[in-house]
Amino acid sequence: MEFKKLMTPSLTDLFIQELQRMILSEELKIGDRLPTERELSEKMKVSRAVVNGGLNQLADMGFIRIAPRKGAFVNDYIVNGDIQVLTAIMKYNGWKFTPEYLEPMLQLRQSIEPYFMELAAQHTDSLYLSRIPEILAALKKSPTLQAAGELIFDFYHTTALASNNIILPLLLRTFMLVYQSMGSVIAQLGYLNEQIEEFESIYQAIIHGQTQDVRNLDIQSIENCRKRIGTHYRPGEHFHSPVTPS
């Protein structure tokens, strides 16, 4: 039996989440000037330190722009944001993978995964590859949906580490929450066993140095993901992932 770790968000986290919600729902529109820190403190019943820290973090993410002596303004977060904005948007939309969200993610995967799979197959002596059987064994033990998503990401990240390229695992970790959420949806839809079989085939191709085979197997796995998740969505429909990133 697995018990979920309980975590209480800080007031700063709650402040950031509420401002993100208001911006993404367009209660606060791009260009709007926010109330002063004192006014926000009074309205939201938090300290000035919480407001100041939260605004600075939102500015780092690209959600707001702080102009000295003028105040804080809602920023054009699509132009100025980064992966943190993507994560906030996905979280706001319930981590559902309707076509407009799913396809860009799959295109991203297809642009980097076959490459690091092929590199991993050129480094069959990598110690990272010894971790793969443990990940596969854990996946076979009927993990929770969230744990399944985490293990699926671990498979890809460990393979990227085995590529012996320092950039690829860092790129992959940037999209960790997306991979985890997509993996949990695969498990929720009942395709975990098929995913495990694909991973086993990929792993065997890697350890036997079959570079072209592993590339083809990963491309096919991505296509299978497109079919498995894509057939359950239409634009605008809701299908929530059980992953709840903090």
mmCIF file of N, CA and C in Angstrom, residues 93-161:
data_model
loop_
_atom_site.group_PDB
_atom_site.id
_atom_site.type_symbol
_atom_site.label_atom_id
_atom_site.label_comp_id
_atom_site.label_asym_id
_atom_site.label_seq_id
_atom_site.Cartn_x
_atom_site.Cartn_y
_atom_site.Cartn_z
ATOM 1 N N ASN A 93 -5.546 24.330 -16.887
ATOM 2 C CA ASN A 93 -6.469 23.581 -17.747
ATOM 3 C C ASN A 93 -6.625 22.126 -17.330
ATOM 4 N N GLY A 94 -6.209 21.808 -16.095
ATOM 5 C CA GLY A 94 -6.435 20.467 -15.560
ATOM 6 C C GLY A 94 -5.518 19.403 -16.113
ATOM 7 N N TRP A 95 -4.407 19.816 -16.727
ATOM 8 C CA TRP A 95 -3.465 18.858 -17.333
ATOM 9 C C TRP A 95 -4.173 17.912 -18.305
ATOM 10 N N LYS A 96 -5.131 18.467 -19.048
ATOM 11 C CA LYS A 96 -5.792 17.659 -20.072
ATOM 12 C C LYS A 96 -5.029 17.801 -21.385
ATOM 13 N N PHE A 97 -4.995 16.721 -22.155
ATOM 14 C CA PHE A 97 -4.224 16.705 -23.394
ATOM 15 C C PHE A 97 -5.168 16.648 -24.591
ATOM 16 N N THR A 98 -5.954 17.706 -24.764
ATOM 17 C CA THR A 98 -6.739 17.829 -25.981
ATOM 18 C C THR A 98 -5.770 18.087 -27.133
ATOM 19 N N PRO A 99 -6.220 17.931 -28.387
ATOM 20 C CA PRO A 99 -5.274 17.997 -29.518
ATOM 21 C C PRO A 99 -4.381 19.224 -29.535
ATOM 22 N N GLU A 100 -4.921 20.387 -29.161
ATOM 23 C CA GLU A 100 -4.106 21.606 -29.230
ATOM 24 C C GLU A 100 -2.978 21.598 -28.201
ATOM 25 N N TYR A 101 -3.107 20.785 -27.153
ATOM 26 C CA TYR A 101 -2.036 20.642 -26.170
ATOM 27 C C TYR A 101 -1.165 19.425 -26.471
ATOM 28 N N LEU A 102 -1.777 18.338 -26.914
ATOM 29 C CA LEU A 102 -1.049 17.084 -27.110
ATOM 30 C C LEU A 102 -0.052 17.162 -28.263
ATOM 31 N N GLU A 103 -0.477 17.647 -29.414
ATOM 32 C CA GLU A 103 0.366 17.567 -30.607
ATOM 33 C C GLU A 103 1.684 18.326 -30.466
ATOM 34 N N PRO A 104 1.697 19.562 -29.927
ATOM 35 C CA PRO A 104 3.006 20.218 -29.751
ATOM 36 C C PRO A 104 3.944 19.436 -28.846
ATOM 37 N N MET A 105 3.386 18.789 -27.804
ATOM 38 C CA MET A 105 4.216 17.997 -26.901
ATOM 39 C C MET A 105 4.806 16.781 -27.625
ATOM 40 N N LEU A 106 3.994 16.136 -28.462
ATOM 41 C CA LEU A 106 4.492 14.969 -29.195
ATOM 42 C C LEU A 106 5.532 15.369 -30.236
ATOM 43 N N GLN A 107 5.329 16.529 -30.864
ATOM 44 C CA GLN A 107 6.323 17.009 -31.817
ATOM 45 C C GLN A 107 7.651 17.292 -31.116
ATOM 46 N N LEU A 108 7.570 17.852 -29.916
ATOM 47 C CA LEU A 108 8.780 18.091 -29.128
ATOM 48 C C LEU A 108 9.473 16.774 -28.802
ATOM 49 N N ARG A 109 8.692 15.793 -28.345
ATOM 50 C CA ARG A 109 9.270 14.492 -28.022
ATOM 51 C C ARG A 109 9.962 13.888 -29.241
ATOM 52 N N GLN A 110 9.296 13.983 -30.378
ATOM 53 C CA GLN A 110 9.864 13.360 -31.572
ATOM 54 C C GLN A 110 11.138 14.057 -32.030
ATOM 55 N N SER A 111 11.311 15.323 -31.628
ATOM 56 C CA SER A 111 12.503 16.053 -32.050
ATOM 57 C C SER A 111 13.742 15.699 -31.229
ATOM 58 N N ILE A 112 13.544 15.175 -30.005
ATOM 59 C CA ILE A 112 14.720 14.898 -29.168
ATOM 60 C C ILE A 112 14.847 13.433 -28.744
ATOM 61 N N GLU A 113 13.728 12.734 -28.548
ATOM 62 C CA GLU A 113 13.812 11.368 -28.015
ATOM 63 C C GLU A 113 14.581 10.407 -28.914
ATOM 64 N N PRO A 114 14.231 10.291 -30.199
ATOM 65 C CA PRO A 114 14.965 9.321 -31.025
ATOM 66 C C PRO A 114 16.469 9.592 -31.033
ATOM 67 N N TYR A 115 16.833 10.864 -30.926
ATOM 68 C CA TYR A 115 18.244 11.234 -30.927
ATOM 69 C C TYR A 115 18.957 10.708 -29.694
ATOM 70 N N PHE A 116 18.367 10.947 -28.477
ATOM 71 C CA PHE A 116 19.094 10.467 -27.299
ATOM 72 C C PHE A 116 18.977 8.956 -27.135
ATOM 73 N N MET A 117 17.923 8.339 -27.710
ATOM 74 C CA MET A 117 17.844 6.879 -27.699
ATOM 75 C C MET A 117 18.986 6.290 -28.528
ATOM 76 N N GLU A 118 19.215 6.898 -29.694
ATOM 77 C CA GLU A 118 20.280 6.427 -30.569
ATOM 78 C C GLU A 118 21.648 6.606 -29.910
ATOM 79 N N LEU A 119 21.849 7.749 -29.248
ATOM 80 C CA LEU A 119 23.120 7.970 -28.559
ATOM 81 C C LEU A 119 23.308 6.974 -27.420
ATOM 82 N N ALA A 120 22.228 6.667 -26.703
ATOM 83 C CA ALA A 120 22.320 5.692 -25.614
ATOM 84 C C ALA A 120 22.756 4.331 -26.148
ATOM 85 N N ALA A 121 22.268 3.976 -27.335
ATOM 86 C CA ALA A 121 22.643 2.694 -27.951
ATOM 87 C C ALA A 121 24.101 2.683 -28.389
ATOM 88 N N GLN A 122 24.735 3.856 -28.442
ATOM 89 C CA GLN A 122 26.159 3.946 -28.747
ATOM 90 C C GLN A 122 27.014 3.931 -27.478
ATOM 91 N N HIS A 123 26.349 3.902 -26.314
ATOM 92 C CA HIS A 123 27.058 3.888 -25.033
ATOM 93 C C HIS A 123 26.486 2.771 -24.150
ATOM 94 N N THR A 124 26.565 1.560 -24.652
ATOM 95 C CA THR A 124 25.975 0.426 -23.951
ATOM 96 C C THR A 124 26.669 0.112 -22.629
ATOM 97 N N ASP A 125 27.833 0.702 -22.397
ATOM 98 C CA ASP A 125 28.538 0.482 -21.131
ATOM 99 C C ASP A 125 28.164 1.515 -20.070
ATOM 100 N N SER A 126 27.204 2.386 -20.378
ATOM 101 C CA SER A 126 26.803 3.417 -19.421
ATOM 102 C C SER A 126 26.197 2.783 -18.170
ATOM 103 N N LEU A 127 26.646 3.244 -17.011
ATOM 104 C CA LEU A 127 26.106 2.737 -15.744
ATOM 105 C C LEU A 127 24.643 3.115 -15.567
ATOM 106 N N TYR A 128 24.209 4.177 -16.235
ATOM 107 C CA TYR A 128 22.804 4.583 -16.111
ATOM 108 C C TYR A 128 21.859 3.503 -16.627
ATOM 109 N N LEU A 129 22.314 2.732 -17.619
ATOM 110 C CA LEU A 129 21.438 1.707 -18.196
ATOM 111 C C LEU A 129 21.099 0.615 -17.194
ATOM 112 N N SER A 130 21.934 0.448 -16.170
ATOM 113 C CA SER A 130 21.652 -0.577 -15.159
ATOM 114 C C SER A 130 20.430 -0.216 -14.315
ATOM 115 N N ARG A 131 20.000 1.039 -14.374
ATOM 116 C CA ARG A 131 18.811 1.460 -13.616
ATOM 117 C C ARG A 131 17.508 1.100 -14.324
ATOM 118 N N ILE A 132 17.580 0.888 -15.632
ATOM 119 C CA ILE A 132 16.360 0.669 -16.411
ATOM 120 C C ILE A 132 15.560 -0.552 -15.938
ATOM 121 N N PRO A 133 16.205 -1.720 -15.701
ATOM 122 C CA PRO A 133 15.421 -2.864 -15.221
ATOM 123 C C PRO A 133 14.670 -2.577 -13.920
ATOM 124 N N GLU A 134 15.242 -1.769 -13.038
ATOM 125 C CA GLU A 134 14.555 -1.420 -11.792
ATOM 126 C C GLU A 134 13.313 -0.582 -12.069
ATOM 127 N N ILE A 135 13.427 0.334 -13.014
ATOM 128 C CA ILE A 135 12.276 1.166 -13.377
ATOM 129 C C ILE A 135 11.168 0.300 -13.973
ATOM 130 N N LEU A 136 11.539 -0.617 -14.858
ATOM 131 C CA LEU A 136 10.554 -1.499 -15.481
ATOM 132 C C LEU A 136 9.892 -2.406 -14.446
ATOM 133 N N ALA A 137 10.682 -2.894 -13.501
ATOM 134 C CA ALA A 137 10.119 -3.752 -12.447
ATOM 135 C C ALA A 137 9.121 -2.976 -11.601
ATOM 136 N N ALA A 138 9.441 -1.728 -11.290
ATOM 137 C CA ALA A 138 8.524 -0.901 -10.500
ATOM 138 C C ALA A 138 7.235 -0.626 -11.266
ATOM 139 N N LEU A 139 7.340 -0.437 -12.576
ATOM 140 C CA LEU A 139 6.150 -0.203 -13.390
ATOM 141 C C LEU A 139 5.228 -1.420 -13.420
ATOM 142 N N LYS A 140 5.795 -2.600 -13.285
ATOM 143 C CA LYS A 140 5.004 -3.828 -13.333
ATOM 144 C C LYS A 140 4.283 -4.130 -12.030
ATOM 145 N N LYS A 141 4.583 -3.368 -10.987
ATOM 146 C CA LYS A 141 3.994 -3.631 -9.665
ATOM 147 C C LYS A 141 2.729 -2.821 -9.407
ATOM 148 N N SER A 142 1.983 -2.529 -10.454
ATOM 149 C CA SER A 142 0.723 -1.792 -10.340
ATOM 150 C C SER A 142 0.870 -0.524 -9.504
ATOM 151 N N PRO A 143 1.711 0.403 -9.948
ATOM 152 C CA PRO A 143 1.887 1.641 -9.190
ATOM 153 C C PRO A 143 0.638 2.516 -9.270
ATOM 154 N N THR A 144 0.536 3.490 -8.381
ATOM 155 C CA THR A 144 -0.536 4.473 -8.498
ATOM 156 C C THR A 144 -0.366 5.207 -9.822
ATOM 157 N N LEU A 145 -1.408 5.898 -10.240
ATOM 158 C CA LEU A 145 -1.334 6.608 -11.511
ATOM 159 C C LEU A 145 -0.230 7.658 -11.491
ATOM 160 N N GLN A 146 -0.120 8.368 -10.378
ATOM 161 C CA GLN A 146 0.924 9.390 -10.300
ATOM 162 C C GLN A 146 2.306 8.756 -10.303
ATOM 163 N N ALA A 147 2.475 7.653 -9.558
ATOM 164 C CA ALA A 147 3.765 6.966 -9.535
ATOM 165 C C ALA A 147 4.113 6.421 -10.916
ATOM 166 N N ALA A 148 3.100 5.944 -11.652
ATOM 167 C CA ALA A 148 3.348 5.451 -13.011
ATOM 168 C C ALA A 148 3.889 6.568 -13.892
ATOM 169 N N GLY A 149 3.293 7.763 -13.773
ATOM 170 C CA GLY A 149 3.773 8.899 -14.550
ATOM 171 C C GLY A 149 5.211 9.244 -14.214
ATOM 172 N N GLU A 150 5.536 9.195 -12.929
ATOM 173 C CA GLU A 150 6.900 9.510 -12.496
ATOM 174 C C GLU A 150 7.895 8.476 -13.011
ATOM 175 N N LEU A 151 7.504 7.205 -12.982
ATOM 176 C CA LEU A 151 8.395 6.138 -13.455
ATOM 177 C C LEU A 151 8.593 6.201 -14.970
ATOM 178 N N ILE A 152 7.536 6.558 -15.681
ATOM 179 C CA ILE A 152 7.651 6.699 -17.136
ATOM 180 C C ILE A 152 8.627 7.817 -17.472
ATOM 181 N N PHE A 153 8.534 8.930 -16.748
ATOM 182 C CA PHE A 153 9.525 9.989 -16.962
ATOM 183 C C PHE A 153 10.920 9.487 -16.619
ATOM 184 N N ASP A 154 11.056 8.736 -15.521
ATOM 185 C CA ASP A 154 12.368 8.222 -15.109
ATOM 186 C C ASP A 154 13.002 7.385 -16.208
ATOM 187 N N PHE A 155 12.173 6.609 -16.923
ATOM 188 C CA PHE A 155 12.707 5.791 -18.014
ATOM 189 C C PHE A 155 13.355 6.683 -19.072
ATOM 190 N N TYR A 156 12.631 7.704 -19.499
ATOM 191 C CA TYR A 156 13.161 8.589 -20.537
ATOM 192 C C TYR A 156 14.366 9.385 -20.036
ATOM 193 N N HIS A 157 14.278 9.883 -18.811
ATOM 194 C CA HIS A 157 15.369 10.697 -18.280
ATOM 195 C C HIS A 157 16.637 9.863 -18.108
ATOM 196 N N THR A 158 16.491 8.639 -17.613
ATOM 197 C CA THR A 158 17.647 7.767 -17.425
ATOM 198 C C THR A 158 18.284 7.418 -18.763
ATOM 199 N N THR A 159 17.440 7.197 -19.764
ATOM 200 C CA THR A 159 17.968 6.926 -21.106
ATOM 201 C C THR A 159 18.716 8.133 -21.644
ATOM 202 N N ALA A 160 18.176 9.334 -21.393
ATOM 203 C CA ALA A 160 18.861 10.553 -21.823
ATOM 204 C C ALA A 160 20.211 10.693 -21.118
ATOM 205 N N LEU A 161 20.263 10.327 -19.839
ATOM 206 C CA LEU A 161 21.536 10.349 -19.115
ATOM 207 C C LEU A 161 22.539 9.383 -19.740
#
